[in-house]
Coordinates of C-alpha atoms in Angstrom, one line a residue:
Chain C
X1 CA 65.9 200.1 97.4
X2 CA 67.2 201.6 101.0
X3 CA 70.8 201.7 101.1
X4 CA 70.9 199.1 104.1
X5 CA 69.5 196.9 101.1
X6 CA 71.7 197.9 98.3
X7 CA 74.9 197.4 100.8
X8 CA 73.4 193.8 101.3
X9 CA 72.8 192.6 98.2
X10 CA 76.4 193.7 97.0
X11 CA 78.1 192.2 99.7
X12 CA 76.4 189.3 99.2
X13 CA 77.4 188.6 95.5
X14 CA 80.6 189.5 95.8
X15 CA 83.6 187.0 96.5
X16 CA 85.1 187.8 99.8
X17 CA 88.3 189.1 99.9
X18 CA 90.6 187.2 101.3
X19 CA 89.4 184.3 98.6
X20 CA 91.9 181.9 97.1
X21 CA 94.8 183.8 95.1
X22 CA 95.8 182.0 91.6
X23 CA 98.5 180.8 92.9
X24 CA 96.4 178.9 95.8
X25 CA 94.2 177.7 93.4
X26 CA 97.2 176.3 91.3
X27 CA 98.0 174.8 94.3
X28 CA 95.3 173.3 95.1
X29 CA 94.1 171.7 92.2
X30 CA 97.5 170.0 92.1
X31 CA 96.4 168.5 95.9
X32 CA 93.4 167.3 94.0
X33 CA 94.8 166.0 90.8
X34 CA 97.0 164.2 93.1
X35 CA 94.0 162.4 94.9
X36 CA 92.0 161.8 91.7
X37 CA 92.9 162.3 87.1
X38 CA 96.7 162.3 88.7
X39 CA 96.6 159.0 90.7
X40 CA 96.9 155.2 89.1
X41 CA 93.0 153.8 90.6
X42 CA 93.5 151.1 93.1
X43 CA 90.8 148.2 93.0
X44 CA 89.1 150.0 96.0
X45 CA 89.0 153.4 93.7
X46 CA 87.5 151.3 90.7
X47 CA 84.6 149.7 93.0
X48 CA 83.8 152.8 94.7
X49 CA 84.1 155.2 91.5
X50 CA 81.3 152.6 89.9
X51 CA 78.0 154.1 89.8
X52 CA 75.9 153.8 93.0
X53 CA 72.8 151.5 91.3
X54 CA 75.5 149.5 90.3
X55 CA 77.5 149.9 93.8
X56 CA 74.0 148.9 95.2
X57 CA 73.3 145.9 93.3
X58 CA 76.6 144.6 93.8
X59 CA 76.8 144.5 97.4
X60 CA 73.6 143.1 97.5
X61 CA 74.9 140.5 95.0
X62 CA 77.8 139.9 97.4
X63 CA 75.4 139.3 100.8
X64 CA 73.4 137.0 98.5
X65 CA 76.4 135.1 97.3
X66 CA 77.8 135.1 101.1
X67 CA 74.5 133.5 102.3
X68 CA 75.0 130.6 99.5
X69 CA 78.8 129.9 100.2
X70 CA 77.6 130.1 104.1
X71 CA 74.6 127.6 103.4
X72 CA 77.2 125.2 101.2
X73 CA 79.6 125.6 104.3
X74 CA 77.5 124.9 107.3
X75 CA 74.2 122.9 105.7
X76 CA 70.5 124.1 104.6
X77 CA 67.8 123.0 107.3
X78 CA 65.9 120.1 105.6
X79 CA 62.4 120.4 107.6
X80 CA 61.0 123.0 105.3
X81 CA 57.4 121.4 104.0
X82 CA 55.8 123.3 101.0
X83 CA 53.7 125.7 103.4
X84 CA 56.8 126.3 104.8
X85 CA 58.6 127.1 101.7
X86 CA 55.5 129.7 100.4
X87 CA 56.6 131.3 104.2
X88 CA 60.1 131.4 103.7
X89 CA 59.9 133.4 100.1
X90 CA 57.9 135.7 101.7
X91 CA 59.9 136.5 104.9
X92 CA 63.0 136.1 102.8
X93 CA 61.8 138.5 100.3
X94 CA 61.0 140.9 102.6
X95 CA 64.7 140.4 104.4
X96 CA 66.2 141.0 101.0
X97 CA 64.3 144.1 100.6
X98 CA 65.0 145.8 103.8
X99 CA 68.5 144.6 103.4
X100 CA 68.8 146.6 99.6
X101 CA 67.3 149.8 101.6
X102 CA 69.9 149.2 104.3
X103 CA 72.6 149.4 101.7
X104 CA 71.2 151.7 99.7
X105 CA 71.3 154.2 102.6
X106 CA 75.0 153.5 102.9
X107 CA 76.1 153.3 99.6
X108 CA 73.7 157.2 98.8
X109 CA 75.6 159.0 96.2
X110 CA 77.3 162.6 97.3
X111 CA 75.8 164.0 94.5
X112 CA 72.1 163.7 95.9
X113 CA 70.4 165.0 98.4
X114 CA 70.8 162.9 101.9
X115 CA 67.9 161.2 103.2
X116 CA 68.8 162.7 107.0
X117 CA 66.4 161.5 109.5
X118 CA 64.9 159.0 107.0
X119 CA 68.3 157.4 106.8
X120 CA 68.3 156.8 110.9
X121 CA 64.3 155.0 110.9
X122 CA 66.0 153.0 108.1
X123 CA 69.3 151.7 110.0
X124 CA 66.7 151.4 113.2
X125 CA 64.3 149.4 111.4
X126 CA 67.0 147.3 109.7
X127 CA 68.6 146.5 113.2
X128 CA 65.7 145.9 114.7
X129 CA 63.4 143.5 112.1
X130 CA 65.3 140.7 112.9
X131 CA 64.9 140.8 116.5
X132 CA 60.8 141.4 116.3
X133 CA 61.3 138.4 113.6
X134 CA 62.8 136.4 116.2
X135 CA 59.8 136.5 119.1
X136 CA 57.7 134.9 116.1
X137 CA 58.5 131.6 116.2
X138 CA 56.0 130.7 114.5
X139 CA 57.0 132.3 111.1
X140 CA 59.9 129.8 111.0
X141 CA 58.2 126.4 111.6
X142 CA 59.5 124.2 109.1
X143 CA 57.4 121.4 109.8
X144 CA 54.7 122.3 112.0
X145 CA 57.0 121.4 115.1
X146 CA 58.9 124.1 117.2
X147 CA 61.7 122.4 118.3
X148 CA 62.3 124.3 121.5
X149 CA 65.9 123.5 122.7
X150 CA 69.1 121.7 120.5
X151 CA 71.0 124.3 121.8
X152 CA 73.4 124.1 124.8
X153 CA 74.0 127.3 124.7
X154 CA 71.4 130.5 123.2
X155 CA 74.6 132.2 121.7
X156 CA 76.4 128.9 120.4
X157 CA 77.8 128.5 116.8
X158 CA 74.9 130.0 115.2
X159 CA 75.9 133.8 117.0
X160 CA 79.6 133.2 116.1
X161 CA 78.5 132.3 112.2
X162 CA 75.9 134.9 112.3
X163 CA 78.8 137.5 113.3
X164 CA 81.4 136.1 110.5
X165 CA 78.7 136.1 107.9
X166 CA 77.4 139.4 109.2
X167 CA 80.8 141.1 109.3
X168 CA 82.0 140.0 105.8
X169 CA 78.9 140.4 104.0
X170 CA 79.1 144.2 105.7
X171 CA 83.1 144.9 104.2
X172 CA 81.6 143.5 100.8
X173 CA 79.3 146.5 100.9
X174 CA 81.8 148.7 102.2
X175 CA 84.1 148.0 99.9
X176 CA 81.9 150.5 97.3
X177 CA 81.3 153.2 99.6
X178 CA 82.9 156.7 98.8
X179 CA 82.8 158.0 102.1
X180 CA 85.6 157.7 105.1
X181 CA 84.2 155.2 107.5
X182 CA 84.5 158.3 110.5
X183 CA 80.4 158.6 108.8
X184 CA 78.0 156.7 111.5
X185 CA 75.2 156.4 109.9
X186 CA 76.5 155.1 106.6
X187 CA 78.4 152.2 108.5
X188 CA 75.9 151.3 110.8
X189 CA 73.3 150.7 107.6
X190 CA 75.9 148.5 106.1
X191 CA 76.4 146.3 108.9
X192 CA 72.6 146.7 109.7
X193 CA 72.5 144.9 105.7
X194 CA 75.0 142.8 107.2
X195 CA 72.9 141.9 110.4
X196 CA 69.9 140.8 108.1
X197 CA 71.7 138.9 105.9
X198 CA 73.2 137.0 108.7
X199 CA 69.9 136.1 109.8
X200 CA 68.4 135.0 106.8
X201 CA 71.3 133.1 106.7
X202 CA 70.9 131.3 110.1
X203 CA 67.3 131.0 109.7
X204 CA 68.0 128.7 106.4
X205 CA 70.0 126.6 108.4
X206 CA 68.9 126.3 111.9
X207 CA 66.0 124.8 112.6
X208 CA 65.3 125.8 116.4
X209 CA 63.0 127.1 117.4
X210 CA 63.7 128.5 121.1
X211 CA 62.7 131.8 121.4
X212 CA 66.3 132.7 123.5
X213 CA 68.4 131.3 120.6
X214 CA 66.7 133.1 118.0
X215 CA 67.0 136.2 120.0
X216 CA 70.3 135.9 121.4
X217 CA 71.8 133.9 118.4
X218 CA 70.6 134.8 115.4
X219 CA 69.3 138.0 115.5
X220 CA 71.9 139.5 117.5
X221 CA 74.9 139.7 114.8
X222 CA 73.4 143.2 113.4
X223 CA 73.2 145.5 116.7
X224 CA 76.4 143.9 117.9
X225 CA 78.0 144.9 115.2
X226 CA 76.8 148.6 114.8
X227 CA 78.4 148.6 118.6
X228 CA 81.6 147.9 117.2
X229 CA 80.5 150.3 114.6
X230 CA 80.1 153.4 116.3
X231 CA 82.8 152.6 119.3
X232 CA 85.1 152.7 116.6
X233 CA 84.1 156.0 114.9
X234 CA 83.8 157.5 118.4
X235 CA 87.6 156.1 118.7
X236 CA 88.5 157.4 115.2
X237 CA 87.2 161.1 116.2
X238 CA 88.6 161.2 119.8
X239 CA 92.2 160.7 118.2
Chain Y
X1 CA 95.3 164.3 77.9
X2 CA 95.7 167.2 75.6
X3 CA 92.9 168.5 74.0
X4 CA 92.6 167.1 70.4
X5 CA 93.5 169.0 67.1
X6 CA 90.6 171.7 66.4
X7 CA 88.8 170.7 69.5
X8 CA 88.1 173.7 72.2
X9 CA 90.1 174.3 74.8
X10 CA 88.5 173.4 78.3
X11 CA 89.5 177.3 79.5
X12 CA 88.0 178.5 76.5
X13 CA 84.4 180.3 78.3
X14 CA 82.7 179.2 74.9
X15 CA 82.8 175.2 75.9
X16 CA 80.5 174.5 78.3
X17 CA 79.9 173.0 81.7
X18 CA 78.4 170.4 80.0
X19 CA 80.7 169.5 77.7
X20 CA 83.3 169.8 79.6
X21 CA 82.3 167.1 82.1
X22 CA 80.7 165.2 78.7
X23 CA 84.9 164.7 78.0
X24 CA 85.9 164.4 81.3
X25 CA 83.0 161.5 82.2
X26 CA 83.9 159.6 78.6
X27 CA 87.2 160.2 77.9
X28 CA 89.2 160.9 81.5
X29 CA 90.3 164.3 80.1
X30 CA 92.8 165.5 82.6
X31 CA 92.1 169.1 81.0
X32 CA 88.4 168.8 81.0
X33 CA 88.2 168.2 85.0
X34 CA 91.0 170.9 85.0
X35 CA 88.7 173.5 83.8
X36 CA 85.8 172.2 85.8
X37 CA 87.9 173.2 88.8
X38 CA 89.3 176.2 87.5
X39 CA 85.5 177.4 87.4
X40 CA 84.3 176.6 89.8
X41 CA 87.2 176.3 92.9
X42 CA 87.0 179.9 93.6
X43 CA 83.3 180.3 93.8
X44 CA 83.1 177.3 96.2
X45 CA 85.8 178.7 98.0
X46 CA 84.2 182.1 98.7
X47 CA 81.3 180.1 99.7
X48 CA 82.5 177.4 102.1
X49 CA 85.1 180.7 103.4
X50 CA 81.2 182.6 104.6
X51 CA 80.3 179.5 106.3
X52 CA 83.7 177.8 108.0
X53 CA 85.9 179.5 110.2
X54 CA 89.2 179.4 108.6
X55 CA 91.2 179.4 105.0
X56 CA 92.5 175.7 106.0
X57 CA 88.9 173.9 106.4
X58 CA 87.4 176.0 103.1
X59 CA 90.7 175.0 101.2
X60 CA 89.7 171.2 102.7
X61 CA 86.3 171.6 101.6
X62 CA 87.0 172.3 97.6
X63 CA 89.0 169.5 98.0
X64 CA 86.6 167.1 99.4
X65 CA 83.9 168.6 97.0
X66 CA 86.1 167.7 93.7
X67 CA 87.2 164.5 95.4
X68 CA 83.4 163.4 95.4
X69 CA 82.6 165.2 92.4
X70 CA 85.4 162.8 90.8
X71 CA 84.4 159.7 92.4
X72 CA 80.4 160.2 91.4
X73 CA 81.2 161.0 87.5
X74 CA 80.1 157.5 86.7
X75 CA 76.4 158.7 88.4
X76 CA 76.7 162.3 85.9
X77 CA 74.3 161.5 83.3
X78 CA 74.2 163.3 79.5
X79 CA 71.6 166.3 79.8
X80 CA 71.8 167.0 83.4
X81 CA 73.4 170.6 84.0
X82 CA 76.8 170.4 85.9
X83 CA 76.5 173.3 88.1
X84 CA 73.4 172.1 90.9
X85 CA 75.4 168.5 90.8
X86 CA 78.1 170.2 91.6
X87 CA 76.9 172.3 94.5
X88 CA 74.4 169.4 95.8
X89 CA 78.1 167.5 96.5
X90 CA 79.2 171.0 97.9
X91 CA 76.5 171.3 100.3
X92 CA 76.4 167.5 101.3
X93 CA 80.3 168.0 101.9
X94 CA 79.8 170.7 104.2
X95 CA 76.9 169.2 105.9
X96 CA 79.4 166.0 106.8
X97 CA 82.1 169.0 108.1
X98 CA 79.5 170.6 110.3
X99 CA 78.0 167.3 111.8
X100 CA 81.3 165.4 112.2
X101 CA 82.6 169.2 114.3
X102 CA 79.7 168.7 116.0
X103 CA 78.7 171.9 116.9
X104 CA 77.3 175.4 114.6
X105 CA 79.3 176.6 111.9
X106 CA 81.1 179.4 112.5
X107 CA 81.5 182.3 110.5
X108 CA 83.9 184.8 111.8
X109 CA 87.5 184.5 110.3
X110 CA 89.5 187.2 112.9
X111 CA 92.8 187.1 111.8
X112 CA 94.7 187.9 115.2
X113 CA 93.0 184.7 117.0
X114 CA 94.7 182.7 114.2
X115 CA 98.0 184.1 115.1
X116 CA 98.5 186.6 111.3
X117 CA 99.8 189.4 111.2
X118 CA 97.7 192.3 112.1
X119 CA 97.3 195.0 109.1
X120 CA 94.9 197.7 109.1
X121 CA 91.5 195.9 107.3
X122 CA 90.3 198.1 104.1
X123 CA 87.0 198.8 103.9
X124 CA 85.7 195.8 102.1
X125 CA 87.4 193.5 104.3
X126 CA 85.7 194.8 107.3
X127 CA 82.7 194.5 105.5
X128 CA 83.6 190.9 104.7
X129 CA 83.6 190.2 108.5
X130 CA 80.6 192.0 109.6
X131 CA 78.4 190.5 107.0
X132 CA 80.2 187.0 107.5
X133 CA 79.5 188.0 111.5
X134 CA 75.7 188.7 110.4
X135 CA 75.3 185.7 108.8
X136 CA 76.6 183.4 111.6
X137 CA 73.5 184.8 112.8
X138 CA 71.1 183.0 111.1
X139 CA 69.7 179.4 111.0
X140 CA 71.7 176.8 109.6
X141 CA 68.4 176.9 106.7
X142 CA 68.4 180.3 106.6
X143 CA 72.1 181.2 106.0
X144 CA 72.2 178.1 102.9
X145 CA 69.5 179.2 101.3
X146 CA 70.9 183.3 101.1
X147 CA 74.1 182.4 100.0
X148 CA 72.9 179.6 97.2
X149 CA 70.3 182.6 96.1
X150 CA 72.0 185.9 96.9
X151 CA 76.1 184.4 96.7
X152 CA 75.6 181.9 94.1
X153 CA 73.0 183.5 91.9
X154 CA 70.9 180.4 92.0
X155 CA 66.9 180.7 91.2
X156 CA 65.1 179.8 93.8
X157 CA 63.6 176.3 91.9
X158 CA 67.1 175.7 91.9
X159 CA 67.7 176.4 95.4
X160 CA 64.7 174.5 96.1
X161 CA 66.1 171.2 94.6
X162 CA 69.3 171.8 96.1
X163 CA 68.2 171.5 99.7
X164 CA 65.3 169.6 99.5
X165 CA 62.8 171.9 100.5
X166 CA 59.8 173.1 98.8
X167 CA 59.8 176.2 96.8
X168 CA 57.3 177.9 98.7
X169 CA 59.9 177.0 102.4
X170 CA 62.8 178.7 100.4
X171 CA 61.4 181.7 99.9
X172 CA 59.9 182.0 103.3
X173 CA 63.8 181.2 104.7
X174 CA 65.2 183.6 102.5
X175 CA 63.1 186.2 103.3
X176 CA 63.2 186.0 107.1
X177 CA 66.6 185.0 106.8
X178 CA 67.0 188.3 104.4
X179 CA 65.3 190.6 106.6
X180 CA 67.4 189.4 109.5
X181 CA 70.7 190.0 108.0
X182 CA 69.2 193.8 107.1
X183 CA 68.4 194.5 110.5
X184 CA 71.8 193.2 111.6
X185 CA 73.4 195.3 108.8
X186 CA 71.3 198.4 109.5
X187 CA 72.4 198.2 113.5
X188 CA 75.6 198.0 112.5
X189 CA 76.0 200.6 110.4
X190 CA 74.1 202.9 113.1
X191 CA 77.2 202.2 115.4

């Protein structure tokens, strides 16, 4: 061993120098204490502290609770024939799935390793299914009929509901995450999950089928969300 | 929570990680997470201080790090060892602090820029700085892996886990990575 090499490997285990005196470290574990064994939990601190399969399957309990109270609300479509019904599982399966990844991305435990670029095809995907679901008219005949216009407007009352059930169903997920909100890609998943369920939702009880209002006003809750989404972490980190 | 009649003390180096975080998962023991920290704080410190720029953000860091480690107990399951969960939070802590600075971590602590005092650097301090300055000069991949090896006296399986990266990409980034930091070293001392 060279003495370049023994210099380097006993630099390298050694604590640097100017390292945390006891008294700094008394110090700062009362900062922590204070943040965590120290502080009474609030709700938010019981939800979040639960484990994350647990976090998981609850906020995918809550978007599948949030599409029945919405469908109680507004009305289920009632042209769905058997065929249709075989359809619907499947697509709605598939929704439900992507929607579990979605928050399952968000909701990823500190203590493993992130996902990284995996994470971002998954938010993508998530934003984007129900768009590519949405030129397929097709997929959602009910009865064999498209009905190609009941709409005065593409947005309409669908968009607005899709965005209410979207939003909500996406602060039921956050309310388990650990992390401060200032992380994109953990609140763009949940309100991609939120996007999804929104159109699941609105497919269940709309029966149009005009390609503009499926675009425009079902499928649209998910990106416009995950604008408002990363405006406001760009706002957050600009202050 | 005191520790009960006959039962080891959490600063007692006989009890380990293990069970320390056993008692602190189970049973909230104030004392148990106490001693957690007490091991480990410095050593995170030390390692977040050769990859941040300042005292502040490495103090920050710990913090965040035990503040996770806290909120994921419930996910700490019997059998697994406590120090790569420990560090896995570490890393992904300092990973968020890197991307949300948007921009390379940097490595260099000089005192006068940050407005202390000057005082003549002793040896070792000065050898802080030019290896801290040497390391700045590696990849982001490089640099984690040396310190978890080299700093934290990790095996490289462990390292391996840690990162995500196969066993075989470790050692290849902690030997270029090595070999860099030698030939920085070496120039240096040839000044």
């Amino acid at each position: 061993m060279d003495e370049t090499e023994a210099r380097l490997r006993r630099e390298l285990s050694r604590v640097p120098e100017d390292d945390l005196a006891p008294g700094d470290l008394a110090d700062l574990f009362s900062r922590v204490a204070a943040e965590t064994v120290d502080r009474p939990p609030t709700l938010r601190d019981r939800l979040r502290e639960l484990s994350t399969p647990v976090r998981i399957a609850l906020a995918v309990g809550g978007a599948l609770i949030m599409v029945t109270v919405a469908l109680l609300i507004v009305g289920i479509r009632t042209d769905l024939t058997g065929q249709a019904m075989a359809r619907y599982a499947v697509a709605m399966a598939a929704i439900a799935g992507l929607m579990g990844a979605a928050f399952a991305a968000s909701l990823r435990g500190a203590h493993q390793r992130p996902l990284r670029w995996w994470t971002w095809v998954l938010v993508v995907t998530a934003l984007l299914v129900p768009l590519a679901l949405a030129v397929m008219p097709w997929l959602w005949e009910g009865d064999g009929v498209i009905r190609p216009s009941g709409h005065a407007h593409p947005f309409g009352m669908c968009g607005v509901m899709g965005l209410v059930t979207g939003a909500l169903t996406a602060a039921v997920a956050w309310a388990f995450q650990r992390e401060s909100w200032s992380v994109t890609s953990r609140l763009v998943a949940a309100v991609a999950g939120g996007g999804l369920t929104a159109f699941a939702m609105l497919q269940l009880h709309c029966p149009s089928g005009d390609a503009t209002h499926l675009l425009i006003g079902h499928s649209s809750a998910g990106l416009m969300l995950a604008a408002v989404a990363v405006g406001a972490t760009l706002w957050r980190r600009r202050r | 929570m005191s520790d009960g009649e006959g039962e080891p003390t959490a600063g007692d180096p006989e009890v380990s990680d293990e069970a320390l975080m056993e008692r602190y998962v189970a049973h909230g023991d104030r004392a148990a997470f106490e001693g957690l920290f007490a091991r480990y704080a410095k050593r995170l410190h030390g390692l977040f201080m050769r990859q941040v720029n300042s005292r502040d953000a490495a103090n920050d860091l710990v913090q965040q790090t035990f503040l996770h480690f806290h909120r994921a107990r419930a996910d700490f399951h019997a059998g697994r060892a406590v120090r790569p969960w420990l560090y896995t939070i570490a890393l992904n802590v300092r990973r968020e602090h890197h991307r949300r600075r948007g921009r390379k971590p940097e490595v260099s602590h000089d005192p006068i820029a940050h407005g202390e005092p000057r005082v003549e650097p002793s040896t070792s301090t000065r050898t802080d700085r030019l290896v801290r300055r040497a390391l700045g000069e590696l990849t982001e991949q490089q640099r984690e892996v040396i310190l978890l090896h080299y700093y934290e006296d990790l095996s490289f399986p462990e390292v391996a886990e840690l990162v995500g990266a196969s066993l075989s990409a470790v050692k290849v980034r902690a030997h270029r990575g090595y070999e860099r930091l030698r030939a920085l070293l070496g120039e240096d001392a040839g000044k």
